[in-house]
């Protein structure tokens, strides 16, 4: 029995892009129909929880902030940088969710949502938005909504009043994005002002020079659909022009593209190449453009790229970035979570074996950490600990189940559901994970969670009769919006392909096309990519998929080695060793001065060391200073790897019941929560004085509780001693720097005061201002707030939720908490490694909180290298500082690469 997944009505001879055996393997016991129905209903209940909370607490804002139960309005909340470019004050989440409502059979809610969009949403806002995000979320959302409205209207039951209003809005959005394409290359500017277009600095646009490959190459589906719906070819013409330029600029030897390109010159700014952040949906749209539009040229380009991906990037089950000019040279040793879409794309391609292998690796990483970390290393440790509820893994799970009908993938989907309910569900929706190791949350629920996650999970568990329309008549965009395949027959007049090495003739049969494209002597195996795969030959043994998965499962289970940290020998022994240095020791500071090293206290509590060789008292002292700086860099690097992991502050009282978890920094003294099975649980109260720098006046009330303290005025250990004397069982220090957040700042670890701190026996944790304010607001509203201080969040399966019983389906579907696995999460705690020495990195650098801050520190200083040096070799030729400079430059290069890659991921979704 065979089934067609995708087809093009336009060219019936190439109709079968992908033929897959519908009953490839049924290993073990199949999931019963009743169990699938229960899981399908659970998906619907979870969607209702997220959607209703957005509508109740956030609409008409763009996004819901599920921890504080309010809408995220751009300009009113602290800026998150490029992430906020997705927000345009156009009710983003509602638009992004329109076609999800129809897929989940919520036609009444859909009709109401469409009326709201038409009545409330404005598009002429004077605001700068991401062209990429606005295209896939807003334009795609409106087109998906229009497709569903037309389908329902034609069915004769709903939307009889509809007169293409969503399509008119979509064209308005398209026209507002078009000015971004006014470049010599045809590649769009990354940002556009919705009201003023591209007008230079006065509209805060037009000054950018770079964009990501995916940002420029993920336009064709939405723009071509808009052209074919409206009959106006201008949109498709511009999208094709951008794709043509990217194809022309590929590296001709490797046939790979880089991550970032100059939109004016076409030069590659970042030459690393992979299938994750910055490139991912470019490849996706080449294949899907062929499926939707019926142009063989897109398939030709995709196949050429795909062959190179499998030759250079794919190292099953891993997908590792390489350099486009030296594709045999790896570009990094970690992978980002966005590549989780690739197994699903491989299913569409028909290359099932590597799809199974990579998906299994991703699943095992998910089981280790409950979610896919934003990035993870080749030995499956956490590299970036965030997880913003990305849907790509669920997407690939759905496509693999669709291809194989292996019930194994239904169990994978069940795991995804359970983890979302256990770890991400909060009273006002679902909160992104700030740290998958601790289970702490970020006040964030992106629109793609509603647009994509619930579509794929619903389809995974739904039976054919559960769907009101045939989903195979549509193709999913990268945001999972539904575009009808019938668009391939719509009239269009695109410009002829430019900058292509092969012109694809319009032939009725692919076999004839292949024969005309290559002579017999040039024919190679890659040409068979143009044929439909025979899955009977791929998998003659029904147990074959399991045989592919088992070795990968074993490999991940045996990962997480604990290599010994070897410290390189120093070049000599300076009078002051790095490991002995204390920032509040006057003798040490005098030694630093003599060596030409100055110490700067930054506003966030970190200390920065800078060496000026000419300020040393002698050439010998300058050389000692250089050695000291080198030692400090080595020590900083070593202790960065050894630093304590973040801790969790979990609000367990009504109405949170453990479902809100805040990222906190540990103290290097007091109770080690990682060695406590139960953690420390108690009600919180504000210490008086709030600073905790004197004996508490409300000691009787603090006794037996967890004290809340404000940072500043005295040492952390002193605060701990005062609340311990008052009888507190723990303490939480809240940052006094308004606006600080674990979203943007590196993990902060509280150091001691240079004295023996063995007398401190209670746990002390640190919350940045934003997270601390969530706790303070809860205390203000509910008066009695109970929290759990622990190394990671405990089970959140409370029998009461938001004052009401949990839906029975959630209680019935819950399984026992999995046994604790070996901790595989000791790599990095933040996407932005701490750039200067602070208490969280170098335990021997003790910072007195009362030390004066240097108000003249520049922003560059604040994000500088771990040790910033300013040598002047012309005046001190006898001091050789090349090796130290190289170490700094290498450290900065690594840091910038990680930061750029992380920001690229945030820009793209």
mmCIF file of C-alpha atoms in Angstrom, residues 37 100 116 140 162 308 345 377 480 491 507 509 537 637 651 728 745 755 771 829 841 868-869:
data_model
loop_
_atom_site.group_PDB
_atom_site.id
_atom_site.type_symbol
_atom_site.label_atom_id
_atom_site.label_comp_id
_atom_site.label_asym_id
_atom_site.label_seq_id
_atom_site.Cartn_x
_atom_site.Cartn_y
_atom_site.Cartn_z
ATOM 1 C CA UNK A 37 -7.757 9.949 20.841
ATOM 2 C CA UNK A 100 -4.264 26.436 13.682
ATOM 3 C CA UNK A 116 -11.033 40.623 15.428
ATOM 4 C CA UNK A 140 2.083 33.737 6.095
ATOM 5 C CA UNK A 162 -16.044 36.463 3.853
ATOM 6 C CA UNK A 308 26.906 18.679 -0.686
ATOM 7 C CA UNK A 345 12.866 17.838 5.192
ATOM 8 C CA UNK A 377 27.831 19.685 21.949
ATOM 9 C CA UNK A 480 3.494 25.785 9.447
ATOM 10 C CA UNK A 491 -1.701 32.256 -13.529
ATOM 11 C CA UNK A 507 9.207 19.220 -20.361
ATOM 12 C CA UNK A 509 8.526 14.265 -17.961
ATOM 13 C CA UNK A 537 14.187 -1.326 -1.386
ATOM 14 C CA UNK A 637 38.892 29.683 31.440
ATOM 15 C CA UNK A 651 7.071 29.085 43.383
ATOM 16 C CA UNK A 728 15.886 32.261 58.431
ATOM 17 C CA UNK A 745 23.220 38.896 31.684
ATOM 18 C CA UNK A 755 37.172 35.079 55.309
ATOM 19 C CA UNK A 771 13.099 37.545 38.017
ATOM 20 C CA UNK A 829 25.276 28.469 31.318
ATOM 21 C CA UNK A 841 33.990 32.796 37.062
ATOM 22 C CA UNK A 868 41.601 43.351 28.411
ATOM 23 C CA UNK A 869 45.144 44.428 27.665
#
